[in-house]
Every structure is written in structure tokens, then in C-alpha cells.
Amino acid sequence: MHEVTVLAIMGRTTLSRKSFYVYFRDRSELILALVRPLRAQADAALESWAGAADPIPAGRAALRAAASLYRAHGPILRALFWASADDSDLAAARHDLTEPVVDTAFRVLAPIAEDQDSQRLRATVRALVTMNVHSMLALPADASDARLDELVDTLTGRWERATLGSGGPSRPGPAAS
């Protein structure tokens, strides 16, 4: 993030550096503007999962949608996640991307999770969402669909073992948005 200066951003346009400040207060505000539409895409996948009659395939589909989102928008999402440690506005945006995933996963999994109390399940879900995010942030823009499917299979397996036990059919692997 510190390599992306306003001068560097505006150098890729035909506008002056001063033009940047007509629209944005700083780089953080630009990142927030770029991330806002991604939240809507992530919410649609979460709503589909939460409202599904069978949460198993719906969870996998939500995870696949998240992987596609991260592949397509990796640079801006990496900027958001890595810069959020030093910027409270970006930290809030990061929270707004991940917390709905934690909440949705908890609501979907609580009725079917094997032998997990509520507090432990929520902590497990939060750890798994963090795993998803970091795995997806590493996706290159040219990752093939096969690579995304492989990642989804791997993450889904981790979710299954951590929340639902090791037996039974493939279990939901929620999105990372």
C-alpha cells in the first residue's frame, strides 16, 4: 500500500495529482470506494447460502463465489487487508467484509454442528473465515477455474472437519468476503 502513492495513481491517468483530491481525501478513501461494490456481491452470495434449503451445496457455491471475487479483485482486496492494520477506516471496511461471513456461517452451522457449544463454534468459524481470506488473497488474477475449484475443495474439507466432524457428505465451506 505504501508503494501506491497518489502521484503513482494519477501518473496512470491523464489527470493531474490535484484532480485526485477533488474526488478523494486520501488513498484510503479511494480503496473504500473501490471495495464498496464488492460488498454487494459478497452479500448476495451470503444471502443465497443463508436462505438455502440445503446449506451444504449452497455453502460451497458461496465459497466459490468468494474465490472468484478475490481472483478478480485481488489487488484492491490485498491493499485493503494489509493497510487496515494502520488505518482505522480501512480496518472498519475489513471488518465489514468479514463479519457478515462469520455471522452467516454461525447462523447456518449452529443447528447442524456436531457437539460444539455456541462460543466455541463462533471462534472456530472466525478462524476459518480468516483462513479463507488469507488463502484467497494469495490467488493470482490468472488463477484457472480448476485452481479455484481445488482451493474450494481444500477449504471446504477444513470447514467440514472443524465444524461438522469428519463423516458424512461434503459440508458447507462459507465464503471469505
mmCIF file with all atom_site columns, C-alpha atoms in Angstrom:
data_model
loop_
_atom_site.group_PDB
_atom_site.id
_atom_site.type_symbol
_atom_site.label_atom_id
_atom_site.label_alt_id
_atom_site.label_comp_id
_atom_site.label_asym_id
_atom_site.label_entity_id
_atom_site.label_seq_id
_atom_site.pdbx_PDB_ins_code
_atom_site.Cartn_x
_atom_site.Cartn_y
_atom_site.Cartn_z
_atom_site.occupancy
_atom_site.B_iso_or_equiv
_atom_site.pdbx_formal_charge
_atom_site.auth_seq_id
_atom_site.auth_comp_id
_atom_site.auth_asym_id
_atom_site.auth_atom_id
_atom_site.pdbx_PDB_model_num
ATOM 1   C CA . MET A 1 1   ? 0.000   0.000   0.000   1.00 0.00 ? 1   MET A CA 1
ATOM 2   C CA . HIS A 1 2   ? 2.808   2.431   0.808   1.00 0.00 ? 2   HIS A CA 1
ATOM 3   C CA . GLU A 1 3   ? 4.135   1.929   -2.730  1.00 0.00 ? 3   GLU A CA 1
ATOM 4   C CA . VAL A 1 4   ? 0.843   3.155   -4.171  1.00 0.00 ? 4   VAL A CA 1
ATOM 5   C CA . THR A 1 5   ? 1.116   6.903   -3.868  1.00 0.00 ? 5   THR A CA 1
ATOM 6   C CA . VAL A 1 6   ? -1.346  9.469   -5.151  1.00 0.00 ? 6   VAL A CA 1
ATOM 7   C CA . LEU A 1 7   ? 1.337   10.523  -7.620  1.00 0.00 ? 7   LEU A CA 1
ATOM 8   C CA . ALA A 1 8   ? 1.673   6.938   -8.873  1.00 0.00 ? 8   ALA A CA 1
ATOM 9   C CA . ILE A 1 9   ? -2.104  6.545   -9.148  1.00 0.00 ? 9   ILE A CA 1
ATOM 10  C CA . MET A 1 10  ? -2.532  9.780   -11.075 1.00 0.00 ? 10  MET A CA 1
ATOM 11  C CA . GLY A 1 11  ? 0.508   9.010   -13.225 1.00 0.00 ? 11  GLY A CA 1
ATOM 12  C CA . ARG A 1 12  ? -1.564  6.237   -14.803 1.00 0.00 ? 12  ARG A CA 1
ATOM 13  C CA . THR A 1 13  ? -4.237  8.743   -15.842 1.00 0.00 ? 13  THR A CA 1
ATOM 14  C CA . THR A 1 14  ? -4.293  11.889  -17.925 1.00 0.00 ? 14  THR A CA 1
ATOM 15  C CA . LEU A 1 15  ? -5.311  13.940  -14.874 1.00 0.00 ? 15  LEU A CA 1
ATOM 16  C CA . SER A 1 16  ? -3.186  15.978  -12.501 1.00 0.00 ? 16  SER A CA 1
ATOM 17  C CA . ARG A 1 17  ? -2.410  14.980  -8.930  1.00 0.00 ? 17  ARG A CA 1
ATOM 18  C CA . LYS A 1 18  ? -4.711  17.784  -7.735  1.00 0.00 ? 18  LYS A CA 1
ATOM 19  C CA . SER A 1 19  ? -7.628  16.112  -9.546  1.00 0.00 ? 19  SER A CA 1
ATOM 20  C CA . PHE A 1 20  ? -7.363  13.138  -7.190  1.00 0.00 ? 20  PHE A CA 1
ATOM 21  C CA . TYR A 1 21  ? -8.238  15.345  -4.228  1.00 0.00 ? 21  TYR A CA 1
ATOM 22  C CA . VAL A 1 22  ? -11.375 16.627  -5.929  1.00 0.00 ? 22  VAL A CA 1
ATOM 23  C CA . TYR A 1 23  ? -12.825 13.131  -5.528  1.00 0.00 ? 23  TYR A CA 1
ATOM 24  C CA . PHE A 1 24  ? -10.892 11.526  -2.674  1.00 0.00 ? 24  PHE A CA 1
ATOM 25  C CA . ARG A 1 25  ? -9.471  12.765  0.612   1.00 0.00 ? 25  ARG A CA 1
ATOM 26  C CA . ASP A 1 26  ? -6.657  10.176  0.505   1.00 0.00 ? 26  ASP A CA 1
ATOM 27  C CA . ARG A 1 27  ? -5.745  6.692   -0.723  1.00 0.00 ? 27  ARG A CA 1
ATOM 28  C CA . SER A 1 28  ? -7.856  5.077   1.978   1.00 0.00 ? 28  SER A CA 1
ATOM 29  C CA . GLU A 1 29  ? -10.972 6.810   0.684   1.00 0.00 ? 29  GLU A CA 1
ATOM 30  C CA . LEU A 1 30  ? -10.167 5.568   -2.827  1.00 0.00 ? 30  LEU A CA 1
ATOM 31  C CA . ILE A 1 31  ? -9.822  1.987   -1.563  1.00 0.00 ? 31  ILE A CA 1
ATOM 32  C CA . LEU A 1 32  ? -13.123 2.277   0.297   1.00 0.00 ? 32  LEU A CA 1
ATOM 33  C CA . ALA A 1 33  ? -14.831 3.481   -2.887  1.00 0.00 ? 33  ALA A CA 1
ATOM 34  C CA . LEU A 1 34  ? -13.414 0.540   -4.827  1.00 0.00 ? 34  LEU A CA 1
ATOM 35  C CA . VAL A 1 35  ? -14.393 -2.029  -2.182  1.00 0.00 ? 35  VAL A CA 1
ATOM 36  C CA . ARG A 1 36  ? -17.978 -0.834  -1.671  1.00 0.00 ? 36  ARG A CA 1
ATOM 37  C CA . PRO A 1 37  ? -19.424 -2.580  -4.776  1.00 0.00 ? 37  PRO A CA 1
ATOM 38  C CA . LEU A 1 38  ? -17.632 -5.806  -3.820  1.00 0.00 ? 38  LEU A CA 1
ATOM 39  C CA . ARG A 1 39  ? -19.572 -5.876  -0.559  1.00 0.00 ? 39  ARG A CA 1
ATOM 40  C CA . ALA A 1 40  ? -22.828 -6.134  -2.543  1.00 0.00 ? 40  ALA A CA 1
ATOM 41  C CA . GLN A 1 41  ? -21.513 -9.142  -4.484  1.00 0.00 ? 41  GLN A CA 1
ATOM 42  C CA . ALA A 1 42  ? -20.388 -10.838 -1.286  1.00 0.00 ? 42  ALA A CA 1
ATOM 43  C CA . ASP A 1 43  ? -23.740 -10.142 0.384   1.00 0.00 ? 43  ASP A CA 1
ATOM 44  C CA . ALA A 1 44  ? -25.620 -11.773 -2.482  1.00 0.00 ? 44  ALA A CA 1
ATOM 45  C CA . ALA A 1 45  ? -23.618 -14.989 -2.084  1.00 0.00 ? 45  ALA A CA 1
ATOM 46  C CA . LEU A 1 46  ? -24.146 -14.958 1.690   1.00 0.00 ? 46  LEU A CA 1
ATOM 47  C CA . GLU A 1 47  ? -27.895 -14.396 1.329   1.00 0.00 ? 47  GLU A CA 1
ATOM 48  C CA . SER A 1 48  ? -28.133 -17.297 -1.077  1.00 0.00 ? 48  SER A CA 1
ATOM 49  C CA . TRP A 1 49  ? -26.296 -19.546 1.357   1.00 0.00 ? 49  TRP A CA 1
ATOM 50  C CA . ALA A 1 50  ? -28.280 -18.430 4.402   1.00 0.00 ? 50  ALA A CA 1
ATOM 51  C CA . GLY A 1 51  ? -31.605 -18.928 2.625   1.00 0.00 ? 51  GLY A CA 1
ATOM 52  C CA . ALA A 1 52  ? -30.810 -22.280 1.046   1.00 0.00 ? 52  ALA A CA 1
ATOM 53  C CA . ALA A 1 53  ? -32.822 -25.365 1.895   1.00 0.00 ? 53  ALA A CA 1
ATOM 54  C CA . ASP A 1 54  ? -29.607 -27.410 1.749   1.00 0.00 ? 54  ASP A CA 1
ATOM 55  C CA . PRO A 1 55  ? -26.704 -25.455 3.219   1.00 0.00 ? 55  PRO A CA 1
ATOM 56  C CA . ILE A 1 56  ? -24.084 -27.955 2.012   1.00 0.00 ? 56  ILE A CA 1
ATOM 57  C CA . PRO A 1 57  ? -24.043 -27.145 -1.744  1.00 0.00 ? 57  PRO A CA 1
ATOM 58  C CA . ALA A 1 58  ? -25.060 -23.544 -1.062  1.00 0.00 ? 58  ALA A CA 1
ATOM 59  C CA . GLY A 1 59  ? -22.019 -23.092 1.209   1.00 0.00 ? 59  GLY A CA 1
ATOM 60  C CA . ARG A 1 60  ? -19.750 -24.498 -1.454  1.00 0.00 ? 60  ARG A CA 1
ATOM 61  C CA . ALA A 1 61  ? -21.291 -22.144 -4.038  1.00 0.00 ? 61  ALA A CA 1
ATOM 62  C CA . ALA A 1 62  ? -20.805 -19.163 -1.704  1.00 0.00 ? 62  ALA A CA 1
ATOM 63  C CA . LEU A 1 63  ? -17.178 -20.136 -1.186  1.00 0.00 ? 63  LEU A CA 1
ATOM 64  C CA . ARG A 1 64  ? -16.671 -20.457 -4.956  1.00 0.00 ? 64  ARG A CA 1
ATOM 65  C CA . ALA A 1 65  ? -18.244 -17.023 -5.468  1.00 0.00 ? 65  ALA A CA 1
ATOM 66  C CA . ALA A 1 66  ? -15.865 -15.559 -2.898  1.00 0.00 ? 66  ALA A CA 1
ATOM 67  C CA . ALA A 1 67  ? -12.863 -17.196 -4.569  1.00 0.00 ? 67  ALA A CA 1
ATOM 68  C CA . SER A 1 68  ? -13.928 -15.701 -7.907  1.00 0.00 ? 68  SER A CA 1
ATOM 69  C CA . LEU A 1 69  ? -14.322 -12.285 -6.293  1.00 0.00 ? 69  LEU A CA 1
ATOM 70  C CA . TYR A 1 70  ? -10.854 -12.478 -4.752  1.00 0.00 ? 70  TYR A CA 1
ATOM 71  C CA . ARG A 1 71  ? -9.326  -13.639 -8.029  1.00 0.00 ? 71  ARG A CA 1
ATOM 72  C CA . ALA A 1 72  ? -10.904 -10.759 -9.937  1.00 0.00 ? 72  ALA A CA 1
ATOM 73  C CA . HIS A 1 73  ? -10.248 -8.059  -7.326  1.00 0.00 ? 73  HIS A CA 1
ATOM 74  C CA . GLY A 1 74  ? -7.175  -9.366  -5.513  1.00 0.00 ? 74  GLY A CA 1
ATOM 75  C CA . PRO A 1 75  ? -5.037  -6.219  -5.734  1.00 0.00 ? 75  PRO A CA 1
ATOM 76  C CA . ILE A 1 76  ? -7.640  -3.948  -4.149  1.00 0.00 ? 76  ILE A CA 1
ATOM 77  C CA . LEU A 1 77  ? -8.573  -6.546  -1.525  1.00 0.00 ? 77  LEU A CA 1
ATOM 78  C CA . ARG A 1 78  ? -4.901  -7.090  -0.638  1.00 0.00 ? 78  ARG A CA 1
ATOM 79  C CA . ALA A 1 79  ? -4.455  -3.313  -0.316  1.00 0.00 ? 79  ALA A CA 1
ATOM 80  C CA . LEU A 1 80  ? -7.461  -3.177  2.000   1.00 0.00 ? 80  LEU A CA 1
ATOM 81  C CA . PHE A 1 81  ? -6.437  -6.096  4.181   1.00 0.00 ? 81  PHE A CA 1
ATOM 82  C CA . TRP A 1 82  ? -2.752  -5.243  4.513   1.00 0.00 ? 82  TRP A CA 1
ATOM 83  C CA . ALA A 1 83  ? -3.258  -1.499  5.039   1.00 0.00 ? 83  ALA A CA 1
ATOM 84  C CA . SER A 1 84  ? -6.070  -1.980  7.564   1.00 0.00 ? 84  SER A CA 1
ATOM 85  C CA . ALA A 1 85  ? -3.535  -2.508  10.353  1.00 0.00 ? 85  ALA A CA 1
ATOM 86  C CA . ASP A 1 86  ? -2.516  1.146   10.091  1.00 0.00 ? 86  ASP A CA 1
ATOM 87  C CA . ASP A 1 87  ? -5.781  2.828   9.106   1.00 0.00 ? 87  ASP A CA 1
ATOM 88  C CA . SER A 1 88  ? -8.940  2.779   11.207  1.00 0.00 ? 88  SER A CA 1
ATOM 89  C CA . ASP A 1 89  ? -11.232 3.476   8.228   1.00 0.00 ? 89  ASP A CA 1
ATOM 90  C CA . LEU A 1 90  ? -9.763  0.543   6.317   1.00 0.00 ? 90  LEU A CA 1
ATOM 91  C CA . ALA A 1 91  ? -9.917  -1.624  9.445   1.00 0.00 ? 91  ALA A CA 1
ATOM 92  C CA . ALA A 1 92  ? -13.636 -0.867  9.646   1.00 0.00 ? 92  ALA A CA 1
ATOM 93  C CA . ALA A 1 93  ? -14.071 -1.773  5.960   1.00 0.00 ? 93  ALA A CA 1
ATOM 94  C CA . ARG A 1 94  ? -12.171 -5.019  6.505   1.00 0.00 ? 94  ARG A CA 1
ATOM 95  C CA . HIS A 1 95  ? -14.434 -5.803  9.451   1.00 0.00 ? 95  HIS A CA 1
ATOM 96  C CA . ASP A 1 96  ? -17.484 -5.019  7.300   1.00 0.00 ? 96  ASP A CA 1
ATOM 97  C CA . LEU A 1 97  ? -16.284 -7.540  4.721   1.00 0.00 ? 97  LEU A CA 1
ATOM 98  C CA . THR A 1 98  ? -15.512 -10.386 7.115   1.00 0.00 ? 98  THR A CA 1
ATOM 99  C CA . GLU A 1 99  ? -18.000 -10.058 9.957   1.00 0.00 ? 99  GLU A CA 1
ATOM 100 C CA . PRO A 1 100 ? -21.104 -10.792 7.850   1.00 0.00 ? 100 PRO A CA 1
ATOM 101 C CA . VAL A 1 101 ? -19.412 -14.026 6.764   1.00 0.00 ? 101 VAL A CA 1
ATOM 102 C CA . VAL A 1 102 ? -18.778 -15.004 10.382  1.00 0.00 ? 102 VAL A CA 1
ATOM 103 C CA . ASP A 1 103 ? -22.364 -14.165 11.357  1.00 0.00 ? 103 ASP A CA 1
ATOM 104 C CA . THR A 1 104 ? -23.907 -16.023 8.411   1.00 0.00 ? 104 THR A CA 1
ATOM 105 C CA . ALA A 1 105 ? -21.700 -19.093 8.863   1.00 0.00 ? 105 ALA A CA 1
ATOM 106 C CA . PHE A 1 106 ? -22.536 -19.236 12.543  1.00 0.00 ? 106 PHE A CA 1
ATOM 107 C CA . ARG A 1 107 ? -26.295 -18.991 11.867  1.00 0.00 ? 107 ARG A CA 1
ATOM 108 C CA . VAL A 1 108 ? -26.154 -21.666 9.167   1.00 0.00 ? 108 VAL A CA 1
ATOM 109 C CA . LEU A 1 109 ? -23.878 -24.062 11.033  1.00 0.00 ? 109 LEU A CA 1
ATOM 110 C CA . ALA A 1 110 ? -25.212 -23.751 14.596  1.00 0.00 ? 110 ALA A CA 1
ATOM 111 C CA . PRO A 1 111 ? -28.175 -26.098 14.009  1.00 0.00 ? 111 PRO A CA 1
ATOM 112 C CA . ILE A 1 112 ? -26.044 -28.780 12.333  1.00 0.00 ? 112 ILE A CA 1
ATOM 113 C CA . ALA A 1 113 ? -22.621 -28.518 14.033  1.00 0.00 ? 113 ALA A CA 1
ATOM 114 C CA . GLU A 1 114 ? -21.700 -31.628 15.970  1.00 0.00 ? 114 GLU A CA 1
ATOM 115 C CA . ASP A 1 115 ? -21.145 -31.229 19.707  1.00 0.00 ? 115 ASP A CA 1
ATOM 116 C CA . GLN A 1 116 ? -19.999 -27.622 19.653  1.00 0.00 ? 116 GLN A CA 1
ATOM 117 C CA . ASP A 1 117 ? -21.128 -25.031 22.120  1.00 0.00 ? 117 ASP A CA 1
ATOM 118 C CA . SER A 1 118 ? -22.039 -21.626 20.753  1.00 0.00 ? 118 SER A CA 1
ATOM 119 C CA . GLN A 1 119 ? -18.910 -19.789 21.875  1.00 0.00 ? 119 GLN A CA 1
ATOM 120 C CA . ARG A 1 120 ? -16.559 -22.454 20.546  1.00 0.00 ? 120 ARG A CA 1
ATOM 121 C CA . LEU A 1 121 ? -18.382 -22.641 17.218  1.00 0.00 ? 121 LEU A CA 1
ATOM 122 C CA . ARG A 1 122 ? -18.200 -18.859 16.720  1.00 0.00 ? 122 ARG A CA 1
ATOM 123 C CA . ALA A 1 123 ? -14.448 -18.884 17.491  1.00 0.00 ? 123 ALA A CA 1
ATOM 124 C CA . THR A 1 124 ? -13.948 -21.771 15.061  1.00 0.00 ? 124 THR A CA 1
ATOM 125 C CA . VAL A 1 125 ? -15.938 -20.004 12.348  1.00 0.00 ? 125 VAL A CA 1
ATOM 126 C CA . ARG A 1 126 ? -13.914 -16.802 12.820  1.00 0.00 ? 126 ARG A CA 1
ATOM 127 C CA . ALA A 1 127 ? -10.653 -18.762 12.474  1.00 0.00 ? 127 ALA A CA 1
ATOM 128 C CA . LEU A 1 128 ? -11.946 -20.499 9.345   1.00 0.00 ? 128 LEU A CA 1
ATOM 129 C CA . VAL A 1 129 ? -13.051 -17.225 7.758   1.00 0.00 ? 129 VAL A CA 1
ATOM 130 C CA . THR A 1 130 ? -9.556  -15.851 8.423   1.00 0.00 ? 130 THR A CA 1
ATOM 131 C CA . MET A 1 131 ? -8.093  -18.948 6.754   1.00 0.00 ? 131 MET A CA 1
ATOM 132 C CA . ASN A 1 132 ? -10.365 -18.408 3.747   1.00 0.00 ? 132 ASN A CA 1
ATOM 133 C CA . VAL A 1 133 ? -9.385  -14.758 3.419   1.00 0.00 ? 133 VAL A CA 1
ATOM 134 C CA . HIS A 1 134 ? -5.655  -15.417 3.550   1.00 0.00 ? 134 HIS A CA 1
ATOM 135 C CA . SER A 1 135 ? -5.929  -18.309 1.109   1.00 0.00 ? 135 SER A CA 1
ATOM 136 C CA . MET A 1 136 ? -7.932  -16.225 -1.335  1.00 0.00 ? 136 MET A CA 1
ATOM 137 C CA . LEU A 1 137 ? -5.716  -13.160 -1.023  1.00 0.00 ? 137 LEU A CA 1
ATOM 138 C CA . ALA A 1 138 ? -2.916  -15.333 -2.418  1.00 0.00 ? 138 ALA A CA 1
ATOM 139 C CA . LEU A 1 139 ? -4.867  -16.117 -5.600  1.00 0.00 ? 139 LEU A CA 1
ATOM 140 C CA . PRO A 1 140 ? -3.280  -14.635 -8.697  1.00 0.00 ? 140 PRO A CA 1
ATOM 141 C CA . ALA A 1 141 ? -5.506  -12.872 -11.225 1.00 0.00 ? 141 ALA A CA 1
ATOM 142 C CA . ASP A 1 142 ? -4.718  -15.580 -13.769 1.00 0.00 ? 142 ASP A CA 1
ATOM 143 C CA . ALA A 1 143 ? -5.672  -18.487 -11.492 1.00 0.00 ? 143 ALA A CA 1
ATOM 144 C CA . SER A 1 144 ? -7.588  -21.037 -13.526 1.00 0.00 ? 144 SER A CA 1
ATOM 145 C CA . ASP A 1 145 ? -11.086 -22.192 -12.702 1.00 0.00 ? 145 ASP A CA 1
ATOM 146 C CA . ALA A 1 146 ? -9.530  -25.567 -11.868 1.00 0.00 ? 146 ALA A CA 1
ATOM 147 C CA . ARG A 1 147 ? -7.259  -23.835 -9.319  1.00 0.00 ? 147 ARG A CA 1
ATOM 148 C CA . LEU A 1 148 ? -10.286 -22.113 -7.766  1.00 0.00 ? 148 LEU A CA 1
ATOM 149 C CA . ASP A 1 149 ? -12.152 -25.417 -7.583  1.00 0.00 ? 149 ASP A CA 1
ATOM 150 C CA . GLU A 1 150 ? -9.124  -27.044 -5.945  1.00 0.00 ? 150 GLU A CA 1
ATOM 151 C CA . LEU A 1 151 ? -8.957  -24.252 -3.365  1.00 0.00 ? 151 LEU A CA 1
ATOM 152 C CA . VAL A 1 152 ? -12.698 -24.511 -2.695  1.00 0.00 ? 152 VAL A CA 1
ATOM 153 C CA . ASP A 1 153 ? -12.385 -28.281 -2.207  1.00 0.00 ? 153 ASP A CA 1
ATOM 154 C CA . THR A 1 154 ? -9.491  -27.821 0.223   1.00 0.00 ? 154 THR A CA 1
ATOM 155 C CA . LEU A 1 155 ? -11.197 -25.100 2.240   1.00 0.00 ? 155 LEU A CA 1
ATOM 156 C CA . THR A 1 156 ? -14.499 -26.971 2.272   1.00 0.00 ? 156 THR A CA 1
ATOM 157 C CA . GLY A 1 157 ? -12.746 -30.007 3.723   1.00 0.00 ? 157 GLY A CA 1
ATOM 158 C CA . ARG A 1 158 ? -11.257 -27.901 6.507   1.00 0.00 ? 158 ARG A CA 1
ATOM 159 C CA . TRP A 1 159 ? -14.656 -26.404 7.317   1.00 0.00 ? 159 TRP A CA 1
ATOM 160 C CA . GLU A 1 160 ? -16.210 -29.871 7.361   1.00 0.00 ? 160 GLU A CA 1
ATOM 161 C CA . ARG A 1 161 ? -13.706 -31.316 9.803   1.00 0.00 ? 161 ARG A CA 1
ATOM 162 C CA . ALA A 1 162 ? -13.641 -28.276 12.063  1.00 0.00 ? 162 ALA A CA 1
ATOM 163 C CA . THR A 1 163 ? -17.368 -27.667 12.369  1.00 0.00 ? 163 THR A CA 1
ATOM 164 C CA . LEU A 1 164 ? -19.259 -30.783 11.381  1.00 0.00 ? 164 LEU A CA 1
ATOM 165 C CA . GLY A 1 165 ? -16.957 -33.680 12.138  1.00 0.00 ? 165 GLY A CA 1
ATOM 166 C CA . SER A 1 166 ? -15.214 -35.846 9.582   1.00 0.00 ? 166 SER A CA 1
ATOM 167 C CA . GLY A 1 167 ? -18.043 -38.098 8.474   1.00 0.00 ? 167 GLY A CA 1
ATOM 168 C CA . GLY A 1 168 ? -20.849 -37.609 6.043   1.00 0.00 ? 168 GLY A CA 1
ATOM 169 C CA . PRO A 1 169 ? -21.194 -35.778 2.772   1.00 0.00 ? 169 PRO A CA 1
ATOM 170 C CA . SER A 1 170 ? -19.227 -32.734 1.776   1.00 0.00 ? 170 SER A CA 1
ATOM 171 C CA . ARG A 1 171 ? -20.177 -29.902 4.095   1.00 0.00 ? 171 ARG A CA 1
ATOM 172 C CA . PRO A 1 172 ? -20.536 -26.157 3.618   1.00 0.00 ? 172 PRO A CA 1
ATOM 173 C CA . GLY A 1 173 ? -17.443 -24.058 3.101   1.00 0.00 ? 173 GLY A CA 1
ATOM 174 C CA . PRO A 1 174 ? -18.532 -20.477 3.517   1.00 0.00 ? 174 PRO A CA 1
ATOM 175 C CA . ALA A 1 175 ? -17.264 -17.532 1.567   1.00 0.00 ? 175 ALA A CA 1
ATOM 176 C CA . ALA A 1 176 ? -14.424 -15.217 2.695   1.00 0.00 ? 176 ALA A CA 1
ATOM 177 C CA . SER A 1 177 ? -15.631 -11.826 1.510   1.00 0.00 ? 177 SER A CA 1
#
